Coordinates of C-alpha atoms in Angstrom, one line a residue:
M92 CA -0.1 0.3 0.1
A93 CA 1.1 3.3 -0.8
E94 CA 2.3 5.4 1.9
L95 CA 1.0 9.0 2.4
I96 CA 4.5 11.3 2.6
E97 CA 4.7 13.9 5.8
G98 CA 3.5 17.1 5.3
T99 CA 1.1 16.1 2.4
E100 CA -2.2 15.7 2.3
P101 CA -4.3 13.2 1.0
I102 CA -6.3 13.6 -2.7
A103 CA -9.8 13.2 -3.1
L104 CA -11.2 10.7 -4.8
S105 CA -13.8 10.9 -7.1
P106 CA -16.7 7.6 -6.8
I107 CA -15.7 5.5 -9.8
P108 CA -19.3 4.3 -11.4
L109 CA -19.8 0.6 -10.5
Y110 CA -20.7 -0.2 -14.4
T111 CA -22.2 1.7 -16.9
S112 CA -25.4 1.3 -18.7
K113 CA -23.8 -0.3 -21.8
D114 CA -22.7 -2.7 -18.7
L115 CA -26.2 -4.0 -18.1
V116 CA -26.8 -4.8 -22.1
S117 CA -26.6 -8.8 -22.5
D118 CA -25.5 -10.2 -25.3
Q119 CA -28.9 -11.9 -26.9
D120 CA -30.5 -11.2 -29.4
I121 CA -33.8 -8.9 -28.4
R122 CA -36.7 -10.7 -29.7
W123 CA -39.2 -8.3 -29.3
C124 CA -41.1 -6.9 -32.6
P125 CA -39.4 -3.6 -33.8
G126 CA -41.6 -0.7 -32.2
C127 CA -42.6 -2.8 -29.2
G128 CA -42.8 0.0 -26.4
D129 CA -40.5 -2.7 -24.6
Y130 CA -37.2 -1.5 -25.8
S131 CA -37.7 2.0 -24.9
I132 CA -38.6 0.5 -20.7
L133 CA -35.6 -1.9 -21.2
K134 CA -33.3 1.3 -22.0
Q135 CA -34.5 3.5 -19.5
V136 CA -33.5 0.4 -16.9
Q137 CA -30.6 0.3 -18.0
A138 CA -29.6 4.0 -18.3
V139 CA -31.1 4.4 -14.5
I140 CA -29.5 1.3 -12.6
P141 CA -26.5 2.4 -12.7
E142 CA -27.1 5.3 -10.8
F143 CA -28.1 3.5 -7.5
G144 CA -25.4 2.3 -6.9
I145 CA -26.5 -1.0 -6.5
P146 CA -23.3 -4.0 -7.0
R147 CA -24.1 -5.9 -10.2
E148 CA -23.6 -9.2 -8.5
N149 CA -26.4 -7.9 -6.4
L150 CA -29.3 -7.1 -8.8
V151 CA -32.0 -9.8 -10.0
F152 CA -34.4 -9.6 -12.4
I153 CA -37.7 -12.1 -12.0
S154 CA -40.4 -12.6 -14.6
G155 CA -43.2 -14.3 -15.4
I156 CA -45.0 -15.2 -19.0
G157 CA -44.8 -12.6 -22.1
C158 CA -43.6 -10.5 -24.1
S159 CA -42.3 -8.5 -21.2
S160 CA -41.3 -11.2 -19.4
R161 CA -38.1 -11.5 -22.0
F162 CA -36.8 -9.0 -20.0
P163 CA -34.0 -11.0 -18.0
Y164 CA -32.5 -12.6 -20.7
Y165 CA -31.6 -8.6 -22.0
M166 CA -30.2 -7.2 -18.5
E167 CA -26.5 -8.4 -18.3
T168 CA -27.6 -9.3 -14.4
F169 CA -28.6 -12.6 -12.2
G170 CA -32.0 -13.1 -13.5
V171 CA -35.3 -15.6 -13.7
H172 CA -37.8 -16.0 -16.6
S173 CA -40.3 -17.8 -14.8
I174 CA -43.8 -19.3 -15.1
H175 CA -46.8 -17.9 -15.6
G176 CA -48.4 -15.4 -13.0
R177 CA -46.0 -16.3 -10.8
A178 CA -42.9 -13.4 -10.3
A179 CA -44.3 -12.2 -7.9
A180 CA -44.1 -15.4 -5.5
I181 CA -40.4 -16.4 -6.5
A182 CA -39.2 -12.5 -6.2
S183 CA -40.8 -12.8 -2.3
G184 CA -39.0 -16.2 -1.2
L185 CA -36.1 -14.8 -2.8
K186 CA -36.2 -11.4 -0.9
M187 CA -36.9 -13.1 2.2
S188 CA -34.0 -15.2 1.9
R189 CA -31.8 -12.9 0.6
P190 CA -33.1 -9.4 1.9
E191 CA -29.7 -7.7 1.0
L192 CA -30.6 -8.3 -2.8
S193 CA -32.4 -5.4 -5.4
V194 CA -35.2 -7.4 -6.9
W195 CA -37.3 -6.4 -9.7
I196 CA -40.4 -8.1 -11.2
V197 CA -40.8 -7.4 -14.9
S198 CA -44.7 -8.8 -15.6
G199 CA -47.0 -7.7 -17.8
D200 CA -50.9 -6.9 -17.3
G201 CA -52.2 -10.3 -18.4
D202 CA -49.7 -12.3 -16.6
S203 CA -49.8 -10.5 -13.5
L204 CA -53.7 -9.7 -13.5
S205 CA -55.4 -12.8 -14.3
I206 CA -53.6 -15.9 -13.3
G207 CA -51.1 -13.9 -11.1
A208 CA -53.8 -11.5 -9.6
N209 CA -53.6 -13.4 -6.6
H210 CA -49.9 -13.0 -6.1
F211 CA -50.0 -9.3 -7.3
V212 CA -52.4 -8.5 -4.4
Q213 CA -50.4 -10.7 -1.9
L214 CA -47.4 -9.1 -2.8
L215 CA -48.5 -5.5 -2.1
R216 CA -50.4 -5.9 1.1
R217 CA -47.0 -7.9 2.1
N218 CA -44.9 -5.2 1.3
L219 CA -41.6 -6.6 1.1
N220 CA -38.8 -4.6 0.0
V221 CA -39.1 -5.0 -3.9
N222 CA -39.8 -3.2 -7.6
L223 CA -42.9 -4.2 -9.2
L224 CA -42.8 -3.2 -13.3
L225 CA -46.2 -3.7 -14.6
F226 CA -46.3 -3.1 -18.7
N227 CA -49.6 -2.8 -19.7
N228 CA -50.3 -3.1 -23.3
E229 CA -54.1 -3.9 -22.7
I230 CA -53.5 -7.5 -24.7
Y231 CA -52.3 -10.5 -25.0
G232 CA -49.3 -9.9 -27.1
L233 CA -47.2 -12.9 -26.8
T234 CA -50.3 -15.1 -27.6
K235 CA -51.2 -12.9 -30.9
G236 CA -54.1 -10.9 -30.0
Q237 CA -56.5 -11.7 -27.0
F238 CA -58.1 -9.6 -25.0
S239 CA -56.3 -8.9 -21.5
P240 CA -58.1 -7.9 -17.9
T241 CA -57.4 -4.3 -18.5
S242 CA -58.4 -3.8 -22.4
H243 CA -61.5 -1.8 -22.8
A244 CA -65.0 -2.8 -23.3
G245 CA -66.5 -3.7 -26.5
I246 CA -62.7 -4.3 -27.9
V247 CA -62.4 -6.3 -30.5
T248 CA -60.2 -9.0 -30.9
K249 CA -59.1 -12.1 -31.7
S250 CA -61.0 -13.6 -28.5
T251 CA -63.5 -11.4 -28.7
P252 CA -64.7 -10.7 -32.2
Y253 CA -68.2 -9.2 -31.3
G254 CA -66.4 -7.0 -28.8
A255 CA -65.1 -7.7 -25.0
I256 CA -67.9 -7.4 -22.5
D257 CA -65.5 -7.6 -19.8
H258 CA -65.2 -4.4 -17.6
P259 CA -61.3 -3.7 -17.7
L260 CA -59.5 -3.2 -14.1
N261 CA -58.1 -0.7 -13.2
P262 CA -54.2 -1.5 -12.1
A263 CA -53.6 1.5 -9.9
S264 CA -57.0 1.3 -8.2
L265 CA -56.2 -2.8 -7.3
A266 CA -52.9 -1.8 -6.0
L267 CA -54.4 1.1 -3.5
G268 CA -56.6 -1.8 -2.8
A269 CA -54.3 -3.7 -1.4
D270 CA -52.8 -1.3 0.5
G271 CA -49.7 -1.1 -1.7
S272 CA -47.2 1.2 -0.2
F273 CA -46.0 2.7 -3.6
V274 CA -48.2 3.5 -6.5
A275 CA -47.2 5.3 -9.6
R276 CA -48.0 5.5 -13.5
T277 CA -46.1 6.7 -16.6
L278 CA -45.3 6.1 -20.0
D279 CA -43.6 4.3 -22.2
R280 CA -43.5 7.2 -25.2
D281 CA -42.4 10.1 -21.9
V282 CA -38.8 8.8 -21.2
K283 CA -37.6 11.6 -19.1
H284 CA -41.0 11.2 -16.6
L285 CA -40.4 7.0 -16.7
R286 CA -36.3 7.5 -15.7
E287 CA -38.0 10.0 -13.1
T288 CA -40.6 7.1 -11.8
L289 CA -38.2 4.2 -12.0
K290 CA -36.1 6.5 -9.4
R291 CA -38.6 7.1 -7.1
A292 CA -39.4 3.5 -7.3
Q293 CA -36.0 2.6 -6.0
E294 CA -35.7 5.2 -3.7
H295 CA -39.3 3.7 -1.6
I296 CA -38.5 1.5 0.7
G297 CA -41.3 -1.2 0.5
T298 CA -43.2 -2.6 -2.8
S299 CA -43.1 -0.3 -5.2
M300 CA -45.9 -0.8 -8.2
V301 CA -45.0 1.6 -11.7
E302 CA -47.8 0.9 -14.1
I303 CA -46.0 1.6 -17.5
Y304 CA -48.2 2.1 -20.5
Q305 CA -46.3 0.2 -23.1
N306 CA -47.7 0.0 -26.6
C307 CA -47.7 -2.7 -28.9
V308 CA -47.6 -2.2 -32.5
I309 CA -48.8 -5.4 -33.7
F310 CA -52.2 -6.1 -31.7
N311 CA -52.9 -2.8 -29.9
D312 CA -51.4 -0.4 -31.5
G313 CA -52.2 3.1 -30.5
A314 CA -54.5 2.5 -27.5
F315 CA -52.6 4.5 -25.5
E316 CA -52.2 7.9 -28.3
P317 CA -54.7 9.9 -26.5
F318 CA -52.0 10.5 -24.0
T319 CA -49.1 10.2 -26.0
D320 CA -50.2 12.0 -28.9
K321 CA -48.6 15.6 -28.7
G322 CA -52.0 17.3 -29.6
Q323 CA -54.2 15.5 -27.3
K324 CA -51.7 15.3 -24.2
A325 CA -52.2 18.5 -22.8
T326 CA -55.4 18.2 -22.3
N327 CA -55.7 14.2 -21.3
D328 CA -53.1 14.2 -18.7
I329 CA -52.2 15.0 -15.6
F330 CA -48.8 15.0 -14.5
L331 CA -48.4 14.4 -10.1
E332 CA -46.4 16.5 -8.5
Q333 CA -45.8 16.4 -4.9
G334 CA -47.1 19.8 -3.0
K335 CA -47.9 21.1 -6.2
P336 CA -51.9 22.4 -7.5
L337 CA -53.1 19.7 -10.0
V338 CA -53.2 21.8 -13.1
F339 CA -53.1 20.1 -16.7
G340 CA -53.9 22.2 -20.6
A341 CA -51.9 23.5 -23.4
K342 CA -51.4 26.5 -21.4
G343 CA -52.1 25.1 -17.7
E344 CA -55.5 26.6 -17.6
F345 CA -57.4 23.9 -16.6
G346 CA -57.1 22.5 -13.0
I347 CA -58.9 20.0 -10.7
R348 CA -60.5 21.3 -7.2
L349 CA -62.5 18.9 -4.6
D350 CA -65.6 19.7 -3.6
G351 CA -65.9 17.7 -0.8
I352 CA -64.8 14.3 -2.3
K353 CA -65.7 14.9 -5.6
P354 CA -62.8 15.9 -8.2
T355 CA -64.1 18.9 -10.4
V356 CA -62.3 20.4 -13.6
V357 CA -62.5 24.1 -13.6
N358 CA -60.9 26.8 -16.2
L359 CA -58.6 28.8 -14.7
N360 CA -59.1 32.1 -16.9
D361 CA -62.6 32.5 -16.6
S362 CA -64.1 30.6 -13.4
G363 CA -63.2 32.7 -10.6
F364 CA -61.1 30.0 -9.1
S365 CA -57.0 30.5 -9.2
K366 CA -54.7 27.7 -8.7
N367 CA -54.8 28.8 -4.7
D368 CA -58.5 27.2 -4.8
L369 CA -57.1 24.1 -6.4
W370 CA -56.3 20.5 -4.7
I371 CA -52.7 20.0 -4.0
H372 CA -51.4 17.3 -4.5
D373 CA -50.2 14.7 -1.1
E374 CA -49.0 11.5 -2.3
T375 CA -48.7 10.1 1.2
D376 CA -52.8 10.9 1.6
Q377 CA -54.4 7.6 0.6
S378 CA -58.0 8.5 0.5
K379 CA -57.3 11.5 -2.2
A380 CA -54.9 8.4 -3.9
A381 CA -57.5 6.6 -4.2
I382 CA -59.9 9.3 -5.7
L383 CA -57.3 10.1 -8.1
S384 CA -56.9 6.1 -9.4
R385 CA -60.5 6.3 -10.5
F386 CA -59.8 9.1 -12.6
F387 CA -60.1 6.3 -15.4
D388 CA -62.7 7.3 -18.0
M389 CA -61.3 7.5 -21.6
P390 CA -61.2 11.2 -23.3
G391 CA -65.0 12.0 -24.6
D392 CA -66.4 9.9 -21.9
E393 CA -69.1 11.4 -19.9
G394 CA -67.0 13.7 -16.9
F395 CA -64.1 12.5 -18.2
L396 CA -61.1 13.7 -15.9
P397 CA -57.2 13.9 -17.0
R398 CA -55.8 10.6 -16.5
P399 CA -52.7 11.1 -13.6
F400 CA -49.2 10.1 -14.3
G401 CA -46.4 9.9 -11.6
V402 CA -47.0 8.9 -8.0
L403 CA -50.3 8.4 -6.8
F404 CA -49.4 7.3 -3.4
A405 CA -45.9 6.7 -1.5
K406 CA -46.2 6.3 2.6
P407 CA -43.3 3.7 3.9
R408 CA -44.8 1.4 6.1
A409 CA -43.1 -2.5 7.8
L410 CA -41.2 -4.9 5.2
Y411 CA -42.8 -7.9 5.6
E412 CA -38.7 -9.4 5.3
E413 CA -38.1 -7.9 8.8
D414 CA -41.2 -8.7 10.3
M415 CA -40.1 -12.2 9.6
Q416 CA -36.5 -11.8 10.5
N417 CA -37.5 -10.5 13.9
Q418 CA -40.2 -12.9 14.2
I419 CA -37.6 -15.6 14.2
N420 CA -34.8 -13.9 16.1
N421 CA -37.3 -13.7 18.7
A422 CA -38.4 -17.3 18.5
V423 CA -34.3 -18.9 18.4
S424 CA -34.0 -16.3 21.4
T425 CA -36.6 -18.0 23.4
K426 CA -36.3 -21.9 22.2
G427 CA -32.8 -22.4 21.2
A428 CA -32.0 -22.8 17.5
G429 CA -33.7 -25.8 16.9
S430 CA -33.4 -29.1 14.9
L431 CA -34.8 -29.4 11.4
D432 CA -34.2 -33.9 12.6
K433 CA -36.7 -33.2 15.3
L434 CA -39.1 -31.4 13.3
L435 CA -39.1 -34.0 10.5
S436 CA -39.4 -36.6 13.1
G437 CA -42.3 -35.2 15.2
R438 CA -42.8 -35.3 18.4
E439 CA -44.9 -38.8 18.0
T440 CA -43.5 -41.9 16.8
W441 CA -45.2 -45.4 15.6
V442 CA -43.7 -49.2 16.4
I443 CA -45.3 -51.8 13.8
E444 CA -45.3 -55.4 14.7

């Protein structure tokens, strides 16, 4: 080791990044369709993760089944391409046994909200410290275009030739109903907002659920166009900022105010209301987050309210893996370390004569 020469000051070294985004790119050929929104999400994840300072060997991506679930192949990290709808269960087991790992779950609307719906709910209520990226394209893409739990009523697909009659599932509302401690929504085509939302999700201590509107160019192209098209998004989207009033419109001319618990759109130019009268976003308010999540009608529907993007709700609470470890420690301290052989043999024995 080099010795410091007497009378000199140690040189302040700049922190050396552990790796760059390029180091997270695997050597696998990507098999998504050209133009798929998954490319954007993959690129932004690879771009922001180096900023977290997490050793690459501590990163794990776990997916279920579907187009999005090929994600782990394309990350130069540890990963598991698991079984349909069970990524949350496998991630929970991993996090409980290896709490030091940074665990990311990648799943689609069909994977997590149909066959995996129960696991989705259990993950959120337990609140392990993991990140769930929910790619929502409102269709089953991998199996060639059947309607999914988030497809709009009336959608014509290969499995609904006369139009879907199912009411669409609202992922944010479901997550809040399960007492999720972090619920956010973003878009594949708004890369800056996507990156910032990913950062917020990583910073949160607890299960973060980020719903990402992702365009399927083959089977449901343009499903989110009202929220991504430059000519429409100003009046159809509202971007949430902590402590800021809910304002939208091309020139910020519209706002949302609460009349009791009923949200109402006001025109700031001719209604007599100002920004001081508007709803101030507080992402720690679970009741207001529930109201925001119900802003779910499509543009043109009667009483349409702009679709919220950003962090709807974020509030830390007890972590499952910590409570579990504390319980184990308490049991060991009072009853001893125990014996697996004794556990397997049980308290009763039989003699066969």
